[in-house]
Coordinates of C-alpha atoms in Angstrom, one line a residue:
Chain A
M1 CA 10.2 33.3 13.5
Y2 CA 7.9 32.4 10.6
D3 CA 5.7 29.3 10.7
V4 CA 6.7 28.4 7.2
A5 CA 9.3 29.2 4.6
I6 CA 8.2 28.4 1.1
I7 CA 11.0 28.0 -1.5
G8 CA 9.8 28.4 -5.1
T9 CA 6.8 30.2 -6.6
G10 CA 5.3 27.6 -9.0
P11 CA 1.7 26.1 -8.8
A12 CA 2.6 23.8 -5.8
A13 CA 3.7 26.9 -3.9
V14 CA 0.7 28.9 -4.9
S15 CA -1.6 26.1 -3.7
A16 CA 0.2 25.7 -0.4
A17 CA 0.4 29.4 0.2
L18 CA -3.4 29.9 -0.2
N19 CA -4.1 27.1 2.3
L20 CA -1.5 28.2 4.8
K21 CA -2.8 31.8 4.7
L22 CA -6.4 30.5 5.2
H23 CA -5.0 28.7 8.3
N24 CA -3.5 32.0 9.6
K25 CA 0.0 30.8 9.4
S26 CA 2.9 33.3 8.9
I27 CA 4.6 32.7 5.7
V28 CA 7.9 33.8 4.2
W29 CA 7.9 33.0 0.5
F30 CA 10.9 33.1 -1.8
G31 CA 11.2 32.9 -5.6
P32 CA 10.6 34.8 -8.8
S33 CA 7.6 37.1 -8.1
E34 CA 6.5 36.6 -11.7
L35 CA 5.8 33.0 -10.6
S36 CA 6.5 29.8 -12.6
R37 CA 8.4 30.3 -15.9
K38 CA 7.4 26.8 -16.9
V39 CA 3.8 27.7 -16.6
E40 CA 4.5 31.1 -18.3
K41 CA 5.9 29.3 -21.3
S42 CA 3.0 26.9 -21.8
E43 CA 1.1 27.7 -24.9
K44 CA -2.2 26.0 -24.1
I45 CA -3.2 24.1 -21.0
A46 CA -6.1 21.8 -21.7
N47 CA -6.1 19.6 -18.6
Y48 CA -6.4 21.8 -15.6
P49 CA -9.8 21.2 -14.2
G50 CA -12.0 24.3 -13.8
V51 CA -10.0 26.4 -16.2
P52 CA -10.7 25.2 -19.7
M53 CA -8.1 25.9 -22.5
V54 CA -6.0 28.6 -20.9
T55 CA -2.6 29.9 -21.9
G56 CA 0.3 29.7 -19.4
P57 CA 0.5 33.5 -19.0
E58 CA -3.3 33.6 -18.4
L59 CA -3.1 30.9 -15.7
N60 CA -0.1 32.6 -14.0
N61 CA -2.1 35.8 -14.1
M62 CA -5.0 34.1 -12.3
F63 CA -2.6 32.7 -9.7
H64 CA -1.2 36.2 -9.2
N65 CA -4.5 37.8 -8.7
Q66 CA -5.5 35.2 -6.3
I67 CA -2.5 35.6 -4.0
D68 CA -2.7 39.4 -4.3
E69 CA -6.3 39.3 -3.2
M70 CA -5.4 37.2 -0.2
G71 CA -2.6 39.6 0.6
I72 CA 0.2 37.1 0.3
E73 CA 3.7 38.5 -0.6
I74 CA 6.7 37.1 -2.3
Q75 CA 10.3 37.9 -1.6
D76 CA 12.0 38.0 -4.9
K77 CA 15.1 36.3 -3.6
M78 CA 17.1 33.2 -4.3
V79 CA 17.5 30.7 -1.5
T80 CA 21.0 29.2 -1.6
A81 CA 21.1 27.4 1.8
I82 CA 18.8 25.9 4.4
T83 CA 20.2 24.7 7.7
K84 CA 18.3 22.6 10.3
T85 CA 18.5 24.3 13.7
G86 CA 17.2 23.2 17.1
K87 CA 14.0 25.2 16.6
G88 CA 13.4 24.7 12.9
Y89 CA 15.2 25.9 9.9
M90 CA 17.5 28.8 9.0
V91 CA 17.0 29.9 5.4
L92 CA 19.5 32.0 3.5
G93 CA 17.4 34.1 1.0
G94 CA 19.5 36.6 -1.0
N95 CA 22.0 37.9 1.6
D96 CA 19.5 37.7 4.5
I97 CA 18.8 35.0 7.1
Y98 CA 15.2 34.0 7.9
D99 CA 14.1 31.6 10.6
A100 CA 11.1 29.3 10.1
K101 CA 9.6 26.4 12.0
T102 CA 9.0 24.5 8.8
V103 CA 10.2 24.6 5.2
L104 CA 8.3 23.7 2.0
L105 CA 10.5 23.0 -1.0
T106 CA 8.7 23.6 -4.3
I107 CA 11.8 24.0 -6.4
G108 CA 10.8 22.4 -9.7
A109 CA 12.4 19.5 -11.6
A110 CA 14.9 21.3 -13.8
S111 CA 17.1 22.3 -10.9
A112 CA 16.8 19.0 -9.1
K113 CA 20.2 17.9 -10.3
G114 CA 23.3 20.0 -10.0
Y115 CA 26.5 19.6 -12.0
P116 CA 28.8 16.7 -11.1
G117 CA 31.3 18.2 -8.7
E118 CA 29.0 21.1 -7.7
E119 CA 28.0 19.8 -4.3
E120 CA 31.5 18.4 -3.5
L121 CA 33.2 21.7 -4.3
L122 CA 30.7 24.1 -2.9
G123 CA 32.6 26.5 -0.7
S124 CA 35.8 25.4 -2.4
G125 CA 35.6 27.4 -5.5
V126 CA 31.9 26.8 -6.3
S127 CA 29.6 29.6 -5.2
Y128 CA 26.0 30.5 -5.6
C129 CA 26.3 34.1 -4.5
A130 CA 28.2 36.8 -6.5
T131 CA 27.8 39.4 -3.8
C132 CA 29.1 37.1 -1.1
D133 CA 32.1 35.6 -2.8
G134 CA 32.9 37.7 -5.9
Y135 CA 35.7 39.6 -4.1
L136 CA 37.6 36.3 -3.7
Y137 CA 38.2 36.2 -7.5
K138 CA 39.8 39.6 -8.1
G139 CA 42.0 39.3 -11.1
K140 CA 41.2 35.6 -11.6
T141 CA 39.5 33.4 -14.2
I142 CA 36.0 32.2 -13.4
A143 CA 33.2 30.3 -15.1
V144 CA 29.7 31.6 -14.5
F145 CA 26.5 29.7 -15.2
C146 CA 23.8 32.3 -15.6
G147 CA 20.5 30.3 -15.5
D148 CA 18.3 33.3 -16.0
K149 CA 18.4 36.7 -17.6
R150 CA 17.5 38.2 -14.2
F151 CA 21.0 37.3 -12.9
E152 CA 22.9 39.1 -15.7
H153 CA 23.6 42.1 -13.4
E154 CA 25.4 39.6 -11.2
V155 CA 27.5 38.4 -14.1
E156 CA 28.3 42.1 -14.9
Y157 CA 29.3 42.6 -11.3
L158 CA 31.6 39.5 -11.4
S159 CA 33.2 40.8 -14.6
E160 CA 34.2 43.9 -12.8
L161 CA 36.2 41.8 -10.3
A162 CA 37.5 38.9 -12.3
E163 CA 40.0 39.2 -15.0
K164 CA 38.2 36.8 -17.3
V165 CA 34.7 35.3 -17.2
I166 CA 33.6 32.3 -19.2
L167 CA 29.9 32.5 -19.4
F168 CA 27.3 29.8 -19.9
T169 CA 23.6 30.5 -20.4
P170 CA 20.8 28.0 -21.1
Y171 CA 19.0 30.8 -23.1
K172 CA 20.1 32.4 -26.3
D173 CA 19.3 36.2 -26.1
C174 CA 22.0 37.0 -23.6
E175 CA 22.6 40.8 -23.6
I176 CA 26.0 40.9 -21.9
D177 CA 28.6 42.4 -24.1
L178 CA 31.8 43.0 -22.2
P179 CA 35.5 42.7 -23.3
N180 CA 36.4 40.2 -20.5
V181 CA 33.3 38.0 -20.8
V182 CA 33.5 35.2 -23.3
R183 CA 30.9 32.6 -24.1
G184 CA 31.6 28.9 -23.4
E185 CA 31.7 27.2 -26.8
K186 CA 29.8 24.2 -25.5
P187 CA 27.7 23.7 -22.4
M188 CA 29.5 23.0 -19.2
K189 CA 29.0 19.5 -17.9
E190 CA 31.2 19.0 -15.0
I191 CA 33.2 20.9 -12.3
C192 CA 36.5 19.3 -11.6
G193 CA 39.2 19.5 -8.9
A194 CA 40.7 17.5 -6.1
D195 CA 40.2 19.7 -3.0
R196 CA 39.0 22.8 -4.8
V197 CA 37.9 23.9 -8.2
E198 CA 40.7 23.5 -10.8
R199 CA 38.8 23.3 -14.1
I200 CA 35.5 22.8 -15.9
R201 CA 34.7 20.2 -18.5
L202 CA 32.4 20.9 -21.4
T203 CA 30.1 18.6 -23.3
D204 CA 32.7 18.0 -26.0
N205 CA 35.0 16.9 -23.1
S206 CA 37.3 19.8 -23.6
E207 CA 38.6 21.3 -20.3
I208 CA 39.2 24.9 -19.2
P209 CA 41.3 25.8 -16.2
V210 CA 39.4 28.1 -13.8
D211 CA 39.8 29.5 -10.3
G212 CA 36.1 29.4 -9.4
V213 CA 32.7 28.7 -10.7
F214 CA 29.6 30.8 -10.0
I215 CA 26.2 29.1 -10.4
L216 CA 23.4 31.5 -10.7
R217 CA 20.1 29.6 -10.8
N218 CA 16.6 30.2 -9.6
S219 CA 17.1 27.3 -7.2
V220 CA 19.7 25.0 -6.0
A221 CA 19.9 21.2 -6.1
P222 CA 18.0 19.9 -3.1
A223 CA 20.8 18.0 -1.4
T224 CA 23.0 21.0 -1.8
L225 CA 20.3 23.3 -0.4
L226 CA 19.7 21.1 2.6
R227 CA 22.3 18.6 3.7
G228 CA 21.1 15.1 4.2
L229 CA 17.9 15.5 2.3
E230 CA 17.0 12.2 0.9
S231 CA 16.5 11.9 -2.8
D232 CA 14.9 9.3 -5.1
G233 CA 16.9 9.5 -8.3
A234 CA 16.6 13.1 -9.5
H235 CA 13.7 13.9 -7.2
I236 CA 13.2 14.6 -3.5
K237 CA 11.9 11.6 -1.7
V238 CA 8.5 12.2 0.0
D239 CA 5.7 10.1 1.4
R240 CA 2.0 10.5 0.7
D241 CA 1.8 13.4 3.2
M242 CA 4.6 15.2 1.5
N243 CA 7.1 14.7 4.3
T244 CA 10.7 14.5 3.4
N245 CA 13.2 12.5 5.5
K246 CA 13.8 15.7 7.6
A247 CA 11.2 16.5 10.2
G248 CA 9.4 19.8 9.4
C249 CA 10.7 19.8 5.9
F250 CA 8.1 19.1 3.2
A251 CA 8.3 19.1 -0.6
A252 CA 5.7 19.4 -3.4
G253 CA 5.4 19.7 -7.2
D254 CA 7.8 18.7 -9.9
C255 CA 10.7 18.3 -7.5
T256 CA 9.0 15.3 -6.0
G257 CA 8.6 13.4 -9.3
R258 CA 6.6 12.8 -12.4
P259 CA 4.1 13.6 -13.8
Y260 CA 5.3 17.2 -14.2
Q261 CA 1.8 18.6 -14.2
I262 CA 0.1 21.7 -12.8
A263 CA -2.8 19.7 -11.4
K264 CA -0.4 17.3 -9.6
A265 CA 1.7 20.2 -8.2
V266 CA -1.5 22.0 -7.0
G267 CA -2.7 18.8 -5.3
E268 CA 0.6 18.2 -3.6
G269 CA 0.9 21.8 -2.5
N270 CA -2.5 21.4 -0.9
I271 CA -1.5 18.2 0.9
A272 CA 1.8 19.7 2.1
A273 CA 0.0 22.7 3.5
H274 CA -2.3 20.5 5.5
S275 CA 0.6 18.4 6.7
I276 CA 2.4 21.6 7.8
V277 CA -0.6 22.8 9.7
E278 CA -0.8 19.5 11.5
Y279 CA 2.9 19.5 12.2
L280 CA 2.8 23.1 13.6
G281 CA -0.1 22.0 15.8
E282 CA 1.9 19.1 17.3
L283 CA 4.9 21.3 17.7
E284 CA 2.9 23.8 19.7
K285 CA 1.4 21.1 21.9
K286 CA 4.9 19.7 22.6
Q287 CA 6.1 23.2 23.6
Q288 CA 3.2 23.8 25.9
E289 CA 3.8 20.4 27.5
A290 CA 7.4 21.3 28.0
K291 CA 6.5 24.6 29.7
A292 CA 3.9 22.9 32.0
Chain K
M1 CA -13.4 -3.3 -24.3
Y2 CA -12.7 0.1 -22.9
D3 CA -9.3 1.3 -21.9
V4 CA -10.5 2.7 -18.6
A5 CA -13.6 2.5 -16.5
I6 CA -13.9 5.5 -14.1
I7 CA -16.2 5.1 -11.1
G8 CA -17.3 8.3 -9.6
T9 CA -17.7 11.8 -11.0
G10 CA -16.0 14.1 -8.5
P11 CA -13.0 16.4 -9.1
A12 CA -10.5 13.5 -9.2
A13 CA -12.5 11.8 -11.9
V14 CA -12.9 15.0 -13.9
S15 CA -9.1 15.6 -13.8
A16 CA -8.4 12.0 -14.8
A17 CA -11.0 12.0 -17.6
L18 CA -9.6 15.2 -19.2
N19 CA -6.1 13.6 -19.2
L20 CA -7.2 10.2 -20.5
K21 CA -9.2 11.9 -23.3
L22 CA -6.2 14.0 -24.3
H23 CA -4.3 10.7 -24.5
N24 CA -6.9 9.2 -26.8
K25 CA -8.0 6.5 -24.4
S26 CA -11.5 5.1 -24.6
I27 CA -13.3 5.8 -21.4
V28 CA -16.5 4.5 -19.8
W29 CA -17.4 6.8 -16.9
F30 CA -20.0 6.0 -14.2
G31 CA -21.6 8.3 -11.6
P32 CA -24.1 11.1 -11.1
S33 CA -24.0 13.2 -14.3
E34 CA -24.5 16.3 -12.1
L35 CA -21.0 15.6 -10.7
S36 CA -19.9 15.8 -7.1
R37 CA -22.6 16.6 -4.6
K38 CA -19.9 17.5 -2.1
V39 CA -18.5 20.2 -4.4
E40 CA -22.1 21.3 -5.2
K41 CA -22.8 21.9 -1.5
S42 CA -19.7 24.0 -0.9
E43 CA -20.7 27.6 -0.2
K44 CA -17.3 29.2 -1.0
I45 CA -14.1 27.7 -2.2
A46 CA -11.1 29.9 -1.5
N47 CA -8.2 27.6 -2.0
Y48 CA -8.5 26.2 -5.5
P49 CA -5.6 27.8 -7.4
G50 CA -6.6 29.6 -10.6
V51 CA -10.3 30.0 -9.6
P52 CA -10.5 32.6 -6.9
M53 CA -13.5 32.6 -4.5
V54 CA -15.9 30.4 -6.4
T55 CA -19.1 28.7 -5.1
G56 CA -19.4 24.9 -5.4
P57 CA -22.2 25.0 -8.0
E58 CA -20.0 27.5 -10.1
L59 CA -17.0 25.2 -10.0
N60 CA -19.1 22.1 -10.8
N61 CA -20.5 24.1 -13.7
M62 CA -17.0 24.9 -14.9
F63 CA -16.0 21.2 -14.7
H64 CA -19.2 20.3 -16.6
N65 CA -18.5 22.8 -19.4
Q66 CA -14.9 21.5 -19.7
I67 CA -15.9 17.8 -20.1
D68 CA -18.7 18.8 -22.5
E69 CA -16.3 20.7 -24.6
M70 CA -14.0 17.7 -24.8
G71 CA -16.9 15.5 -25.7
I72 CA -16.6 13.2 -22.7
E73 CA -19.8 11.5 -21.6
I74 CA -21.0 10.1 -18.3
Q75 CA -23.2 7.0 -17.8
D76 CA -25.5 8.0 -15.0
K77 CA -25.4 4.5 -13.5
M78 CA -24.3 3.1 -10.1
V79 CA -21.5 0.6 -10.1
T80 CA -22.2 -2.2 -7.6
A81 CA -19.6 -4.7 -8.5
I82 CA -16.2 -5.0 -10.1
T83 CA -14.5 -8.3 -10.9
K84 CA -11.0 -8.9 -12.0
T85 CA -10.8 -11.0 -15.2
G86 CA -8.0 -12.4 -17.2
K87 CA -8.0 -9.4 -19.5
G88 CA -8.8 -6.6 -17.1
Y89 CA -12.0 -5.8 -15.2
M90 CA -15.7 -6.5 -15.5
V91 CA -17.8 -3.6 -14.2
L92 CA -21.5 -3.9 -13.3
G93 CA -23.0 -0.5 -14.0
G94 CA -26.7 -0.4 -13.4
N95 CA -27.8 -3.7 -14.9
D96 CA -25.2 -3.8 -17.6
I97 CA -21.8 -5.3 -17.8
Y98 CA -18.8 -3.3 -19.1
D99 CA -15.3 -4.6 -19.8
A100 CA -12.3 -2.4 -19.3
K101 CA -8.6 -2.9 -19.2
T102 CA -8.2 -0.7 -16.2
V103 CA -10.3 0.7 -13.4
L104 CA -10.1 4.1 -11.7
L105 CA -11.9 4.3 -8.3
T106 CA -12.8 7.9 -7.4
I107 CA -15.7 7.0 -5.1
G108 CA -15.3 9.6 -2.3
A109 CA -14.8 9.3 1.4
A110 CA -18.3 9.1 2.7
S111 CA -19.0 5.7 1.1
A112 CA -15.6 4.3 2.0
K113 CA -17.1 2.3 4.9
G114 CA -20.1 0.0 4.6
Y115 CA -22.3 -1.2 7.5
P116 CA -20.9 -3.9 9.7
G117 CA -22.3 -7.1 8.2
E118 CA -22.8 -5.5 4.8
E119 CA -19.9 -7.1 3.0
E120 CA -20.3 -10.5 4.8
L121 CA -24.0 -10.8 3.9
L122 CA -23.8 -9.4 0.4
G123 CA -25.7 -11.8 -1.8
S124 CA -27.2 -13.4 1.3
G125 CA -29.9 -10.9 1.9
V126 CA -27.9 -7.8 1.3
S127 CA -28.4 -6.3 -2.2
Y128 CA -27.4 -3.1 -4.0
C129 CA -29.8 -3.5 -6.9
A130 CA -33.6 -3.3 -6.6
T131 CA -34.1 -4.2 -10.2
C132 CA -31.9 -7.3 -9.9
D133 CA -33.0 -8.7 -6.6
G134 CA -36.4 -7.1 -5.7
Y135 CA -38.5 -10.0 -6.9
L136 CA -36.9 -12.3 -4.3
Y137 CA -38.7 -10.3 -1.5
K138 CA -42.3 -10.6 -2.7
G139 CA -44.5 -10.5 0.4
K140 CA -41.5 -10.1 2.7
T141 CA -40.2 -7.5 5.1
I142 CA -37.1 -5.5 4.0
A143 CA -35.0 -2.7 5.2
V144 CA -33.9 -0.1 2.6
F145 CA -31.2 2.5 3.0
C146 CA -31.9 5.1 0.4
G147 CA -28.7 7.3 0.3
D148 CA -30.0 9.8 -2.2
K149 CA -33.3 11.2 -3.4
R150 CA -32.6 9.9 -6.9
F151 CA -33.0 6.4 -5.7
E152 CA -36.5 7.0 -4.4
H153 CA -38.1 5.4 -7.4
E154 CA -36.3 2.2 -6.6
V155 CA -37.7 2.3 -3.1
E156 CA -41.2 2.7 -4.6
Y157 CA -40.5 -0.2 -6.9
L158 CA -39.5 -2.3 -3.9
S159 CA -42.6 -1.3 -2.0
E160 CA -44.7 -2.8 -4.8
L161 CA -43.1 -6.2 -4.2
A162 CA -42.4 -6.3 -0.4
E163 CA -45.1 -6.5 2.2
K164 CA -43.3 -4.0 4.4
V165 CA -40.4 -1.6 3.8
I166 CA -38.5 0.0 6.7
L167 CA -36.8 3.0 5.1
F168 CA -33.7 4.8 6.2
T169 CA -32.5 8.0 4.5
P170 CA -29.6 10.3 5.5
Y171 CA -31.6 13.3 4.2
K172 CA -34.7 14.8 5.7
D173 CA -37.1 15.8 2.8
C174 CA -38.0 12.3 1.7
E175 CA -41.1 12.4 -0.4
I176 CA -42.1 8.8 -0.3
D177 CA -45.6 8.4 1.2
L178 CA -46.8 4.9 0.9
P179 CA -48.9 2.8 3.3
N180 CA -46.4 -0.1 3.6
V181 CA -43.3 2.1 3.9
V182 CA -42.4 3.1 7.4
R183 CA -39.4 5.2 8.6
G184 CA -36.8 3.7 10.8
E185 CA -37.0 5.5 14.1
K186 CA -33.2 5.7 14.5
P187 CA -30.5 5.3 11.9
M188 CA -29.5 1.7 11.0
K189 CA -26.0 0.8 12.4
E190 CA -25.6 -2.9 11.6
I191 CA -26.8 -5.8 9.5
C192 CA -27.0 -9.0 11.5
G193 CA -27.4 -12.7 10.7
A194 CA -25.4 -15.9 10.8
D195 CA -25.5 -17.2 7.2
R196 CA -28.0 -14.7 5.8
V197 CA -29.7 -11.5 6.9
E198 CA -31.9 -12.0 9.9
R199 CA -32.3 -8.6 11.4
I200 CA -31.0 -5.0 11.5
R201 CA -29.7 -3.1 14.6
L202 CA -30.4 0.6 15.0
T203 CA -28.2 3.1 16.8
D204 CA -30.3 2.8 20.0
N205 CA -29.4 -1.0 19.8
S206 CA -33.0 -2.0 19.1
E207 CA -33.3 -4.8 16.6
I208 CA -35.8 -5.3 13.8
P209 CA -36.2 -8.7 12.1
V210 CA -36.0 -8.4 8.3
D211 CA -35.7 -10.8 5.3
G212 CA -33.4 -8.6 3.3
V213 CA -31.6 -5.2 3.2
F214 CA -31.3 -3.1 0.1
I215 CA -28.6 -0.5 0.2
L216 CA -29.0 2.2 -2.4
R217 CA -25.9 4.5 -2.4
N218 CA -24.1 6.5 -5.0
S219 CA -21.2 4.1 -4.5
V220 CA -20.3 1.0 -2.6
A221 CA -17.6 0.4 0.0
P222 CA -14.4 -0.3 -1.9
A223 CA -13.7 -3.8 -0.5
T224 CA -17.3 -4.8 -1.4
L225 CA -17.0 -3.3 -4.8
L226 CA -13.8 -5.2 -5.6
R227 CA -12.9 -8.2 -3.5
G228 CA -9.4 -8.2 -2.1
L229 CA -8.8 -4.5 -2.5
E230 CA -6.5 -3.4 0.2
S231 CA -7.6 -0.6 2.5
D232 CA -5.8 1.6 5.0
G233 CA -8.3 2.3 7.7
A234 CA -11.3 3.8 6.0
H235 CA -9.4 4.5 2.8
I236 CA -8.2 2.7 -0.2
K237 CA -4.5 2.0 0.1
V238 CA -2.5 3.6 -2.8
D239 CA 1.1 4.3 -3.5
R240 CA 2.5 7.7 -4.8
D241 CA 1.5 6.6 -8.4
M242 CA -2.1 5.9 -7.3
N243 CA -1.7 2.1 -7.8
T244 CA -3.9 0.0 -5.5
N245 CA -2.8 -3.5 -4.6
K246 CA -4.6 -4.8 -7.7
A247 CA -2.7 -4.5 -10.9
G248 CA -4.6 -2.2 -13.3
C249 CA -6.8 -0.8 -10.6
F250 CA -6.1 2.8 -9.5
A251 CA -7.7 5.1 -7.0
A252 CA -7.8 8.9 -6.5
G253 CA -9.5 11.6 -4.5
D254 CA -11.1 11.5 -1.1
C255 CA -11.3 7.7 -1.1
T256 CA -7.5 7.5 -0.8
G257 CA -7.3 9.6 2.3
R258 CA -7.1 13.1 3.8
P259 CA -7.0 16.0 3.2
Y260 CA -10.5 15.9 1.6
Q261 CA -9.7 18.7 -0.8
I262 CA -10.6 19.5 -4.4
A263 CA -7.0 20.4 -5.3
K264 CA -5.7 17.1 -3.8
A265 CA -8.4 15.2 -5.7
V266 CA -7.6 17.0 -9.0
G267 CA -3.9 16.3 -8.5
E268 CA -4.4 12.6 -7.7
G269 CA -6.7 12.2 -10.7
N270 CA -4.0 13.7 -12.9
I271 CA -1.4 11.3 -11.5
A272 CA -3.7 8.3 -11.8
A273 CA -4.4 9.1 -15.5
H274 CA -0.7 9.2 -16.2
S275 CA -0.1 6.0 -14.4
I276 CA -3.0 4.4 -16.4
V277 CA -1.6 5.6 -19.7
E278 CA 1.8 4.1 -18.8
Y279 CA 0.1 0.8 -17.6
L280 CA -1.8 0.5 -20.9
G281 CA 1.3 1.1 -22.9
E282 CA 3.1 -1.7 -21.1
L283 CA 0.0 -4.0 -21.5
E284 CA 0.1 -3.4 -25.2
K285 CA 3.8 -4.1 -25.4
K286 CA 3.3 -7.4 -23.6
Q287 CA 0.5 -8.4 -25.9
Q288 CA 2.6 -7.6 -29.0
E289 CA 5.5 -9.6 -27.6
A290 CA 3.1 -12.5 -26.9
K291 CA 1.9 -12.4 -30.5
A292 CA 5.4 -12.2 -32.0

């Protein structure tokens, strides 16, 4: 059982990981190993103290060197579900289950909100995992939201099973060219159905009947990821110590609210790490008292 | 009238200043121009993301270069009083008065608590300013707390006026050698008196009768600095946007609470700057509406 599972690899996560490692905590860390794409795409960063006028790729590279030097590893896996257990949290990363005493969510702002209908129909036609659920859609019509080029192989896998795939990507240079994969003419805006997925609605309000919807994102909407997690608008609700409403679950960075800034994320990651260390200390004390 | 007065020159202030400058806000910034002594004294900093294994002096130097490059200046003055006015805040920096629409307190943790009796007897025998009040103690006995070597010239100035000076310093290599300046045998722990200063109490509970007490610190206890400022234990109470209980007054860094960490300070400085920009925008809108 790990001390901490960190979900996401942006600046908040980097900051937390450095501190947790210095405190000798065991960490399992999930997310793109190339770190934050948002940072990567920043042309010039002028307001990060200590590193004057840096490009996003340069700063990400600095982050990378720092975690490498400290011997911290990243599992390049997407986390699609977190469940509270008696002893902590069970984290589904890729197709594997990991146990951790605490969880730190640093999942960014972009993914903070899912599609309308997404949470309600999850497991009833909505899936986050091609490998897990693809076989259910043999010979059927599915919609696939591919949030990142790195998931394109999953789209290809789904196209081998499904009869027809309607594909949505937020980026332009999609390289998938398969006879049964067609592009959505407008972006998807809603997933519809009474008890299970029946159709999707696009931004022009046109509707397309589908049997299922696969959503391949770097991360999942917080309330979908962990049931009962309290939100504040589009953000995860936290207090000044980065506690969420779930004991042992912390959050930091863009997912907790504005300003969406590297310095803010780094600061919150640091605070969260310290809160986690304190929480683990109290947990241990309680366990020793229970034994005595 | 300045947009913002920043009190203190630690990492929170550096982070805020960079952001406020990028937003074209006019800044008056008070504190030691050599920046944070706490950072300066750090041997190795291993957990500041983006800057692996750096010494305190190196990091301070990076901060310095960055603010120099952006053309941001520091007034090497101690702020001893802040007063809320109809239009914003009046800040006493050294012997000069500065007007600002908003105030950002980044005054560190060490100075968050004054001596018992300090706030109550301020202006009744307790003074923060040798130049302002020294002449009141001609031929009298005074206690002086000199919190930093840089204030020693003020102690010398006071020794020219007072008959006897009982000196307290938190550091050891004090260079003052004057016939009428004696060292306190134990640290001062309390300032006593009914309506005005009558005596001081030391940590061994011995008491010394004095006519006045001068306290020369890099910064002043928050509630003394700005009357009515709400605290939370030894810290300034803030919300997640770094608002204090006083509209237009913000706080960031160690003075708002633990963990006392550079990353946390930098994050809070960033958040405070964004809150200030927003506050100034709303202020301007209100003023335009009032004119129309």
